[in-house]
PDB file of C-alpha atoms in Angstrom:
ATOM      1  CA  MET A   7      20.652   5.239 -27.837  1.00 43.00           C
ATOM      2  CA  HIS A   8      20.450   1.442 -27.687  1.00 46.00           C
ATOM      3  CA  ALA A   9      18.968  -0.110 -30.848  1.00 42.00           C
ATOM      4  CA  LEU A  10      16.213  -1.790 -28.821  1.00 43.00           C
ATOM      5  CA  PHE A  11      14.776   1.622 -27.957  1.00 44.00           C
ATOM      6  CA  LYS A  12      14.904   3.352 -31.326  1.00 44.00           C
ATOM      7  CA  HIS A  13      11.153   2.903 -31.778  1.00 39.00           C
ATOM      8  CA  TYR A  14      10.331   4.236 -28.304  1.00 46.00           C
ATOM      9  CA  ASP A  15       9.971   7.939 -27.544  1.00 51.00           C
ATOM     10  CA  MET A  16      12.580   7.774 -24.781  1.00 68.00           C
ATOM     11  CA  ASN A  17      13.853  10.631 -22.669  1.00 85.00           C
ATOM     12  CA  LEU A  18      17.012   8.926 -21.401  1.00 85.00           C
ATOM     13  CA  ILE A  19      19.117  10.989 -18.969  1.00 87.00           C
ATOM     14  CA  GLU A  20      22.554   9.862 -17.773  1.00 85.00           C
ATOM     15  CA  VAL A  21      23.123  10.430 -14.042  1.00 83.00           C
ATOM     16  CA  THR A  22      26.479  12.157 -13.697  1.00 75.00           C
ATOM     17  CA  SER A  23      25.914  14.177 -10.518  1.00 69.00           C
ATOM     18  CA  LEU A  24      23.968  13.605  -7.328  1.00 66.00           C
ATOM     19  CA  GLN A  25      22.804  17.228  -7.577  1.00 71.00           C
ATOM     20  CA  GLN A  26      21.338  16.770 -11.038  1.00 75.00           C
ATOM     21  CA  SER A  27      18.014  18.498 -11.723  1.00 75.00           C
ATOM     22  CA  GLY A  28      14.976  16.248 -11.356  1.00 78.00           C
ATOM     23  CA  LEU A  29      16.589  13.669  -9.111  1.00 79.00           C
ATOM     24  CA  ASN A  30      15.136  15.139  -5.918  1.00 79.00           C
ATOM     25  CA  LEU A  31      12.088  12.896  -6.362  1.00 79.00           C
ATOM     26  CA  PHE A  32      14.295   9.904  -5.648  1.00 80.00           C
ATOM     27  CA  CYS A  33      16.780  11.186  -3.088  1.00 73.00           C
ATOM     28  CA  THR A  34      16.131  14.454  -1.221  1.00 65.00           C
ATOM     29  CA  LEU A  35      12.364  14.609  -0.714  1.00 68.00           C
ATOM     30  CA  THR A  36      10.968  12.913   2.393  1.00 68.00           C
ATOM     31  CA  GLU A  37       7.896  10.679   2.297  1.00 74.00           C
ATOM     32  CA  ALA A  38       5.862  13.562   3.749  1.00 71.00           C
ATOM     33  CA  GLN A  39       7.108  15.964   1.060  1.00 69.00           C
ATOM     34  CA  LEU A  40       6.320  13.452  -1.676  1.00 72.00           C
ATOM     35  CA  ARG A  41       2.855  13.001  -0.244  1.00 73.00           C
ATOM     36  CA  ASN A  42       2.299  16.800  -0.347  1.00 66.00           C
ATOM     37  CA  ARG A  43      -0.288  17.277   2.375  1.00 57.00           C
ATOM     38  CA  LEU A  44      -1.010  20.885   1.343  1.00 49.00           C
ATOM     39  CA  GLU A  45      -1.803  19.974  -2.262  1.00 56.00           C
ATOM     40  CA  PRO A  46      -2.628  16.241  -2.359  1.00 58.00           C
ATOM     41  CA  GLU A  47      -3.493  16.386  -6.056  1.00 61.00           C
ATOM     42  CA  LYS A  48       0.197  17.116  -6.725  1.00 73.00           C
ATOM     43  CA  GLY A  49       1.447  14.282  -4.512  1.00 88.00           C
ATOM     44  CA  ILE A  50       3.948  11.670  -5.663  1.00 90.00           C
ATOM     45  CA  PHE A  51       4.869   8.205  -4.408  1.00 92.00           C
ATOM     46  CA  ILE A  52       7.716   5.845  -5.276  1.00 90.00           C
ATOM     47  CA  ALA A  53       7.141   2.313  -6.569  1.00 92.00           C
ATOM     48  CA  GLU A  54      10.130  -0.039  -6.414  1.00 90.00           C
ATOM     49  CA  SER A  55      10.969  -3.135  -8.509  1.00 89.00           C
ATOM     50  CA  PRO A  56       9.709  -4.032 -11.988  1.00 91.00           C
ATOM     51  CA  LYS A  57       6.925  -6.324 -10.746  1.00 93.00           C
ATOM     52  CA  VAL A  58       5.442  -3.713  -8.409  1.00 95.00           C
ATOM     53  CA  ILE A  59       5.721  -0.956 -11.029  1.00 95.00           C
ATOM     54  CA  GLN A  60       4.011  -3.180 -13.580  1.00 95.00           C
ATOM     55  CA  VAL A  61       1.075  -3.800 -11.205  1.00 97.00           C
ATOM     56  CA  ALA A  62       0.728  -0.031 -10.688  1.00 97.00           C
ATOM     57  CA  LEU A  63       0.757   0.670 -14.432  1.00 97.00           C
ATOM     58  CA  GLN A  64      -1.837  -2.028 -15.086  1.00 96.00           C
ATOM     59  CA  ALA A  65      -4.022  -0.504 -12.341  1.00 96.00           C
ATOM     60  CA  GLY A  66      -3.919   2.857 -14.145  1.00 95.00           C
ATOM     61  CA  TYR A  67      -1.389   4.768 -12.050  1.00 96.00           C
ATOM     62  CA  GLU A  68       0.422   7.527 -13.952  1.00 95.00           C
ATOM     63  CA  PRO A  69       4.262   7.475 -14.044  1.00 95.00           C
ATOM     64  CA  VAL A  70       6.228  10.711 -13.657  1.00 93.00           C
ATOM     65  CA  ALA A  71       9.879   9.612 -13.836  1.00 93.00           C
ATOM     66  CA  LEU A  72      11.937   6.426 -13.792  1.00 92.00           C
ATOM     67  CA  LEU A  73      15.303   5.692 -12.148  1.00 89.00           C
ATOM     68  CA  CYS A  74      16.953   2.587 -13.561  1.00 87.00           C
ATOM     69  CA  GLU A  75      20.328   0.867 -13.475  1.00 85.00           C
ATOM     70  CA  ARG A  76      21.836   0.904 -16.956  1.00 85.00           C
ATOM     71  CA  ARG A  77      21.985  -2.887 -17.165  1.00 83.00           C
ATOM     72  CA  HIS A  78      18.222  -3.131 -16.636  1.00 81.00           C
ATOM     73  CA  LEU A  79      17.329  -0.861 -19.560  1.00 85.00           C
ATOM     74  CA  THR A  80      17.364  -3.867 -21.863  1.00 84.00           C
ATOM     75  CA  GLY A  81      16.461  -6.358 -19.126  1.00 83.00           C
ATOM     76  CA  ASP A  82      13.954  -6.210 -16.276  1.00 81.00           C
ATOM     77  CA  ALA A  83      12.877  -2.632 -17.042  1.00 85.00           C
ATOM     78  CA  ALA A  84      12.412  -2.983 -20.809  1.00 89.00           C
ATOM     79  CA  GLY A  85       8.725  -3.847 -20.567  1.00 90.00           C
ATOM     80  CA  ILE A  86       8.074  -0.896 -18.280  1.00 92.00           C
ATOM     81  CA  ILE A  87      10.006   1.517 -20.499  1.00 90.00           C
ATOM     82  CA  SER A  88       7.868   0.503 -23.459  1.00 90.00           C
ATOM     83  CA  GLN A  89       4.756   1.709 -21.572  1.00 91.00           C
ATOM     84  CA  VAL A  90       5.798   5.000 -19.969  1.00 90.00           C
ATOM     85  CA  GLY A  91       6.140   7.253 -23.016  1.00 87.00           C
ATOM     86  CA  ASP A  92       8.502  10.208 -22.876  1.00 90.00           C
ATOM     87  CA  ILE A  93       8.817  10.650 -19.102  1.00 94.00           C
ATOM     88  CA  PRO A  94      12.415  11.248 -17.858  1.00 93.00           C
ATOM     89  CA  ILE A  95      14.326   7.980 -17.465  1.00 92.00           C
ATOM     90  CA  TYR A  96      17.389   8.543 -15.281  1.00 89.00           C
ATOM     91  CA  THR A  97      20.039   5.874 -15.597  1.00 86.00           C
ATOM     92  CA  GLY A  98      23.528   5.069 -14.371  1.00 81.00           C
ATOM     93  CA  GLU A  99      25.681   2.368 -12.842  1.00 78.00           C
ATOM     94  CA  ARG A 100      24.577   0.494  -9.714  1.00 76.00           C
ATOM     95  CA  ASP A 101      27.072   2.162  -7.346  1.00 76.00           C
ATOM     96  CA  VAL A 102      26.185   5.666  -8.552  1.00 73.00           C
ATOM     97  CA  LEU A 103      22.461   5.137  -8.037  1.00 75.00           C
ATOM     98  CA  ALA A 104      23.078   3.558  -4.620  1.00 73.00           C
ATOM     99  CA  GLN A 105      24.923   6.762  -3.602  1.00 71.00           C
ATOM    100  CA  LEU A 106      22.000   8.786  -4.898  1.00 67.00           C
ATOM    101  CA  THR A 107      19.221   6.921  -3.092  1.00 62.00           C
ATOM    102  CA  GLY A 108      21.132   5.735  -0.035  1.00 63.00           C
ATOM    103  CA  TYR A 109      20.325   2.075  -0.684  1.00 53.00           C
ATOM    104  CA  THR A 110      20.771  -0.546  -3.390  1.00 54.00           C
ATOM    105  CA  LEU A 111      17.708  -0.553  -5.613  1.00 57.00           C
ATOM    106  CA  THR A 112      15.466  -3.614  -5.494  1.00 53.00           C
ATOM    107  CA  ARG A 113      15.794  -5.156  -8.964  1.00 58.00           C
ATOM    108  CA  GLY A 114      17.394  -1.897 -10.106  1.00 75.00           C
ATOM    109  CA  VAL A 115      14.303   0.210 -10.831  1.00 87.00           C
ATOM    110  CA  LEU A 116      12.325   2.986  -9.109  1.00 89.00           C
ATOM    111  CA  CYS A 117       9.319   4.796 -10.551  1.00 92.00           C
ATOM    112  CA  ALA A 118       7.872   8.080  -9.294  1.00 92.00           C
ATOM    113  CA  MET A 119       4.109   8.056  -9.850  1.00 94.00           C
ATOM    114  CA  LYS A 120       1.221  10.451  -9.309  1.00 94.00           C
ATOM    115  CA  ARG A 121      -1.016   9.822  -6.336  1.00 93.00           C
ATOM    116  CA  PRO A 122      -4.583   9.030  -7.366  1.00 91.00           C
ATOM    117  CA  GLN A 123      -7.519  11.139  -6.290  1.00 90.00           C
ATOM    118  CA  LEU A 124      -8.918   9.464  -3.186  1.00 90.00           C
ATOM    119  CA  ARG A 125     -12.449   8.139  -3.317  1.00 93.00           C
ATOM    120  CA  SER A 126     -14.895   8.489  -0.430  1.00 95.00           C
ATOM    121  CA  ALA A 127     -15.573   5.700   2.037  1.00 96.00           C
ATOM    122  CA  GLU A 128     -19.194   5.643   0.851  1.00 96.00           C
ATOM    123  CA  ASP A 129     -18.025   5.095  -2.725  1.00 97.00           C
ATOM    124  CA  ILE A 130     -15.563   2.248  -2.157  1.00 97.00           C
ATOM    125  CA  CYS A 131     -17.864   0.505   0.333  1.00 96.00           C
ATOM    126  CA  HIS A 132     -21.061   0.787  -1.693  1.00 95.00           C
ATOM    127  CA  ASP A 133     -21.143  -2.840  -2.854  1.00 96.00           C
ATOM    128  CA  ALA A 134     -18.644  -4.244  -0.342  1.00 97.00           C
ATOM    129  CA  ARG A 135     -19.401  -7.242   1.876  1.00 97.00           C
ATOM    130  CA  ARG A 136     -16.131  -7.455   3.803  1.00 98.00           C
ATOM    131  CA  VAL A 137     -13.869  -4.482   4.590  1.00 98.00           C
ATOM    132  CA  VAL A 138     -11.007  -3.904   6.989  1.00 98.00           C
ATOM    133  CA  VAL A 139     -10.479  -0.848   9.178  1.00 97.00           C
ATOM    134  CA  ILE A 140      -6.810  -0.243  10.002  1.00 96.00           C
ATOM    135  CA  ASP A 141      -6.755   1.800  13.215  1.00 94.00           C
ATOM    136  CA  GLY A 142      -3.440   3.371  14.196  1.00 92.00           C
ATOM    137  CA  VAL A 143      -1.100   0.829  12.567  1.00 94.00           C
ATOM    138  CA  THR A 144       2.133   2.720  11.925  1.00 93.00           C
ATOM    139  CA  ASP A 145       4.622   0.059  10.839  1.00 94.00           C
ATOM    140  CA  THR A 146       5.147   0.159   7.061  1.00 95.00           C
ATOM    141  CA  THR A 147       5.860  -3.571   6.851  1.00 96.00           C
ATOM    142  CA  ASN A 148       2.610  -4.413   8.633  1.00 96.00           C
ATOM    143  CA  ILE A 149       0.605  -2.078   6.384  1.00 97.00           C
ATOM    144  CA  GLY A 150       2.057  -3.705   3.277  1.00 97.00           C
ATOM    145  CA  ALA A 151       1.419  -7.208   4.620  1.00 97.00           C
ATOM    146  CA  ILE A 152      -2.188  -6.383   5.569  1.00 98.00           C
ATOM    147  CA  PHE A 153      -2.871  -5.084   2.070  1.00 98.00           C
ATOM    148  CA  ARG A 154      -1.328  -8.179   0.505  1.00 98.00           C
ATOM    149  CA  SER A 155      -3.547 -10.437   2.620  1.00 98.00           C
ATOM    150  CA  ALA A 156      -6.588  -8.260   1.907  1.00 98.00           C
ATOM    151  CA  ALA A 157      -6.045  -8.585  -1.852  1.00 97.00           C
ATOM    152  CA  ALA A 158      -5.335 -12.313  -1.702  1.00 97.00           C
ATOM    153  CA  LEU A 159      -8.218 -13.224   0.603  1.00 97.00           C
ATOM    154  CA  GLY A 160     -11.050 -11.241  -0.940  1.00 94.00           C
ATOM    155  CA  ILE A 161     -11.394  -8.139   1.228  1.00 97.00           C
ATOM    156  CA  ASP A 162     -13.367  -5.569  -0.777  1.00 98.00           C
ATOM    157  CA  ALA A 163     -11.948  -2.305   0.638  1.00 98.00           C
ATOM    158  CA  VAL A 164      -9.528  -0.896   3.205  1.00 98.00           C
ATOM    159  CA  LEU A 165     -10.323   2.058   5.470  1.00 97.00           C
ATOM    160  CA  LEU A 166      -7.464   3.645   7.428  1.00 97.00           C
ATOM    161  CA  THR A 167      -7.570   6.070  10.330  1.00 94.00           C
ATOM    162  CA  ARG A 168      -5.286   9.050   9.786  1.00 91.00           C
ATOM    163  CA  SER A 169      -3.056   7.834  12.619  1.00 91.00           C
ATOM    164  CA  SER A 170      -2.039   4.892  10.419  1.00 94.00           C
ATOM    165  CA  CYS A 171       0.899   4.672   8.037  1.00 93.00           C
ATOM    166  CA  ASP A 172       0.433   5.821   4.447  1.00 94.00           C
ATOM    167  CA  PRO A 173      -0.193   2.766   2.198  1.00 96.00           C
ATOM    168  CA  LEU A 174       1.813   4.454  -0.583  1.00 94.00           C
ATOM    169  CA  ASN A 175       4.930   4.676   1.567  1.00 92.00           C
ATOM    170  CA  ARG A 176       7.757   3.152  -0.496  1.00 89.00           C
ATOM    171  CA  ARG A 177       8.370   0.229   1.864  1.00 91.00           C
ATOM    172  CA  ALA A 178       4.676  -0.481   2.371  1.00 95.00           C
ATOM    173  CA  VAL A 179       4.189  -0.603  -1.403  1.00 96.00           C
ATOM    174  CA  ARG A 180       7.144  -2.967  -1.801  1.00 93.00           C
ATOM    175  CA  VAL A 181       6.070  -5.334   1.010  1.00 95.00           C
ATOM    176  CA  SER A 182       2.548  -5.448  -0.426  1.00 97.00           C
ATOM    177  CA  MET A 183       4.018  -6.529  -3.795  1.00 95.00           C
ATOM    178  CA  GLY A 184       1.746  -3.939  -5.405  1.00 96.00           C
ATOM    179  CA  SER A 185      -1.424  -5.083  -3.626  1.00 97.00           C
ATOM    180  CA  VAL A 186      -2.017  -1.492  -2.473  1.00 97.00           C
ATOM    181  CA  PHE A 187      -2.932  -0.807  -6.116  1.00 97.00           C
ATOM    182  CA  LEU A 188      -5.473  -3.624  -6.265  1.00 97.00           C
ATOM    183  CA  VAL A 189      -7.742  -3.014  -3.257  1.00 97.00           C
ATOM    184  CA  PRO A 190      -9.712   0.265  -2.997  1.00 97.00           C
ATOM    185  CA  TRP A 191      -8.707   2.279   0.082  1.00 97.00           C
ATOM    186  CA  THR A 192      -9.234   5.647   1.681  1.00 96.00           C
ATOM    187  CA  TRP A 193      -8.776   7.580   4.930  1.00 95.00           C
ATOM    188  CA  ILE A 194     -11.471   7.895   7.569  1.00 94.00           C
ATOM    189  CA  ASP A 195     -11.804   9.824  10.809  1.00 86.00           C
ATOM    190  CA  HIS A 196     -12.814   8.211  14.072  1.00 73.00           C
ATOM    191  CA  ALA A 197     -16.123  10.038  13.757  1.00 69.00           C
ATOM    192  CA  ASN A 198     -16.890   8.034  10.594  1.00 76.00           C
ATOM    193  CA  SER A 199     -18.071   4.617  11.703  1.00 86.00           C
ATOM    194  CA  PRO A 200     -18.416   1.688   9.279  1.00 94.00           C
ATOM    195  CA  GLN A 201     -21.707   1.100  11.083  1.00 94.00           C
ATOM    196  CA  ASP A 202     -22.982   4.274   9.399  1.00 93.00           C
ATOM    197  CA  LEU A 203     -22.251   2.558   6.069  1.00 94.00           C
ATOM    198  CA  GLY A 204     -24.332  -0.492   6.950  1.00 95.00           C
ATOM    199  CA  PHE A 205     -21.638  -2.796   8.367  1.00 97.00           C
ATOM    200  CA  LYS A 206     -21.574  -4.769  11.579  1.00 97.00           C
ATOM    201  CA  THR A 207     -18.171  -4.174  13.152  1.00 96.00           C
ATOM    202  CA  VAL A 208     -15.758  -6.813  14.414  1.00 96.00           C
ATOM    203  CA  ALA A 209     -13.103  -5.569  16.849  1.00 94.00           C
ATOM    204  CA  MET A 210     -10.122  -7.912  16.928  1.00 93.00           C
ATOM    205  CA  ALA A 211      -9.228  -7.850  20.623  1.00 88.00           C
ATOM    206  CA  LEU A 212      -8.629 -10.079  23.635  1.00 79.00           C
ATOM    207  CA  THR A 213     -11.336  -9.360  26.210  1.00 80.00           C
ATOM    208  CA  GLN A 214     -13.452 -11.418  28.598  1.00 77.00           C
ATOM    209  CA  ASN A 215     -16.446 -10.877  26.328  1.00 82.00           C
ATOM    210  CA  SER A 216     -14.794 -11.805  23.019  1.00 89.00           C
ATOM    211  CA  ILE A 217     -16.119 -14.638  20.886  1.00 93.00           C
ATOM    212  CA  ALA A 218     -14.091 -17.067  18.771  1.00 92.00           C
ATOM    213  CA  ILE A 219     -13.413 -16.027  15.206  1.00 94.00           C
ATOM    214  CA  ASP A 220     -15.101 -19.137  13.817  1.00 93.00           C
ATOM    215  CA  SER A 221     -18.433 -18.329  15.490  1.00 93.00           C
ATOM    216  CA  PRO A 222     -21.423 -18.985  13.155  1.00 92.00           C
ATOM    217  CA  LEU A 223     -22.782 -15.584  14.211  1.00 92.00           C
ATOM    218  CA  LEU A 224     -20.031 -13.851  12.249  1.00 94.00           C
ATOM    219  CA  ARG A 225     -20.301 -15.956   9.118  1.00 88.00           C
ATOM    220  CA  SER A 226     -24.027 -15.250   8.883  1.00 92.00           C
ATOM    221  CA  GLU A 227     -23.553 -11.462   8.783  1.00 95.00           C
ATOM    222  CA  PRO A 228     -23.966 -10.100   5.235  1.00 96.00           C
ATOM    223  CA  ARG A 229     -21.618  -7.133   5.778  1.00 97.00           C
ATOM    224  CA  LEU A 230     -18.677  -7.037   8.184  1.00 97.00           C
ATOM    225  CA  ALA A 231     -16.002  -4.426   8.915  1.00 97.00           C
ATOM    226  CA  ILE A 232     -12.972  -6.023  10.596  1.00 97.00           C
ATOM    227  CA  ILE A 233     -11.136  -3.546  12.838  1.00 96.00           C
ATOM    228  CA  MET A 234      -7.414  -4.142  13.350  1.00 95.00           C
ATOM    229  CA  GLY A 235      -5.533  -2.158  16.003  1.00 90.00           C
ATOM    230  CA  THR A 236      -2.030  -0.869  16.657  1.00 81.00           C
ATOM    231  CA  GLU A 237       1.004  -3.115  16.945  1.00 63.00           C
ATOM    232  CA  GLY A 238       1.631  -2.467  20.639  1.00 60.00           C
ATOM    233  CA  ASP A 239      -1.502  -1.491  22.521  1.00 68.00           C
ATOM    234  CA  GLY A 240      -4.133  -2.955  20.227  1.00 76.00           C
ATOM    235  CA  LEU A 241      -7.491  -1.274  19.792  1.00 85.00           C
ATOM    236  CA  ALA A 242      -8.563   1.592  22.034  1.00 85.00           C
ATOM    237  CA  HIS A 243     -11.215   0.777  24.645  1.00 88.00           C
ATOM    238  CA  GLU A 244     -13.617   3.163  22.902  1.00 88.00           C
ATOM    239  CA  ALA A 245     -13.314   1.287  19.601  1.00 87.00           C
ATOM    240  CA  ILE A 246     -13.901  -2.018  21.360  1.00 90.00           C
ATOM    241  CA  ALA A 247     -16.923  -0.677  23.257  1.00 90.00           C
ATOM    242  CA  LYS A 248     -18.555   0.590  20.053  1.00 92.00           C
ATOM    243  CA  ALA A 249     -18.072  -2.645  18.112  1.00 93.00           C
ATOM    244  CA  ASP A 250     -20.935  -5.030  17.434  1.00 95.00           C
ATOM    245  CA  TYR A 251     -18.647  -8.015  18.058  1.00 95.00           C
ATOM    246  CA  VAL A 252     -15.350  -8.432  19.883  1.00 95.00           C
ATOM    247  CA  VAL A 253     -13.460 -11.347  18.403  1.00 94.00           C
ATOM    248  CA  ARG A 254     -10.420 -13.399  19.356  1.00 90.00           C
ATOM    249  CA  ILE A 255      -8.293 -15.903  17.481  1.00 89.00           C
ATOM    250  CA  PRO A 256      -7.968 -19.022  19.698  1.00 86.00           C
ATOM    251  CA  MET A 257      -4.324 -19.606  20.667  1.00 84.00           C
ATOM    252  CA  ALA A 258      -2.292 -22.596  21.815  1.00 88.00           C
ATOM    253  CA  HIS A 259       0.847 -23.068  23.946  1.00 87.00           C
ATOM    254  CA  GLY A 260       0.091 -20.005  26.042  1.00 80.00           C
ATOM    255  CA  VAL A 261       0.704 -17.556  23.185  1.00 84.00           C
ATOM    256  CA  ASP A 262      -1.407 -14.480  23.894  1.00 77.00           C
ATOM    257  CA  SER A 263      -1.665 -12.902  20.430  1.00 79.00           C
ATOM    258  CA  LEU A 264      -0.370 -12.661  16.865  1.00 87.00           C
ATOM    259  CA  ASN A 265       1.350  -9.813  15.098  1.00 89.00           C
ATOM    260  CA  VAL A 266      -1.285  -7.544  13.505  1.00 93.00           C
ATOM    261  CA  ALA A 267      -0.281  -8.596   9.977  1.00 94.00           C
ATOM    262  CA  ALA A 268      -0.533 -12.310  10.804  1.00 94.00           C
ATOM    263  CA  ALA A 269      -3.802 -11.780  12.674  1.00 93.00           C
ATOM    264  CA  SER A 270      -5.273  -9.936   9.703  1.00 95.00           C
ATOM    265  CA  ALA A 271      -4.547 -12.868   7.386  1.00 96.00           C
ATOM    266  CA  VAL A 272      -6.314 -15.284   9.754  1.00 96.00           C
ATOM    267  CA  ALA A 273      -9.256 -12.901  10.147  1.00 95.00           C
ATOM    268  CA  PHE A 274      -9.639 -12.326   6.405  1.00 97.00           C
ATOM    269  CA  TRP A 275      -9.529 -16.038   5.672  1.00 96.00           C
ATOM    270  CA  GLU A 276     -12.101 -16.959   8.318  1.00 95.00           C
ATOM    271  CA  LEU A 277     -14.453 -13.979   8.121  1.00 93.00           C
ATOM    272  CA  GLY A 278     -14.312 -13.646   4.345  1.00 86.00           C
ATOM    273  CA  LYS A 279     -15.931 -17.022   3.805  1.00 71.00           C
TER     274      LYS A 279
END
C-alpha cells in the first residue's frame, strides 16, 4: 500500500479482470437496475469526477464503492479516499478501466452511492417561495442543466413528473456539476398540483394569451411554481389550461423559443427576484 494511505482504513482492490466480483455496479447494471424500482431503498447511483463526488459527500450522500485510476489515488481522488472509510476502492490503469466502463472516466474517478430516501412534495415545499415543476423532460443533459440553474439562481425545490428523466442518472449528475445534491427534489404525479401546496403556477408556453416574463403581476406573487415542459412538444394543453399564468420569454430575430434548459435559466433569474 502507498505510504500516503497507511493511516487510512483502505480496502484497495486491483482490477485484473472485467468479470471481477463487485464491479457490476460500474459496468453491467443499467441505470434502471441501479435505480431499483422494486426496492428503492436499495437503489444506487453513480457520481463521476472528484468535484461532483465531493459535493455529494458534503451533502451527506453515502458512498458504497469507488472506481479510480491508479494515478489518481494520490492525486485528484486522495481527498475523497480520506473520507469514505473502508468501502471497496477498485483501481487499475486508465485503459483497463475504460474497457470496464465503456468510456474514459471523467477525471479518473467514479463513486457508487446510495440513493437517499425521497421526501414528500409537502415537506420540501413547506417554506419554499419559488419552485420548478419539470414535466416530461427526458434529456439527461437538460435535466442536469436545469438543476444547475435552479441551484445557482435560488430555486427552493424541484418537482418532477414521473415521465421525466431521473436526476440521479450519471450524465444528469455530471452535467449538473453536483447541483442535484444541493436542491431538494422529489417525484409528483399529474394529480398532485403545486396549487394544492399554495403556489400560483406559471406555465412556460407560447400561446395567444401568454404574458411577458417580466410582468409585475408575476413578481408580486409570494409563491410561484414554474412549469417547464418537454423538449419537443412543450407543455400539454391540459397543463397550460390549469395554470394561473401562461408566460413567454420575449424573442428577437424571429426566433420562436429557447431550449428548455436555457429557458429555465431565464425564468429562474427573472421570476426568482
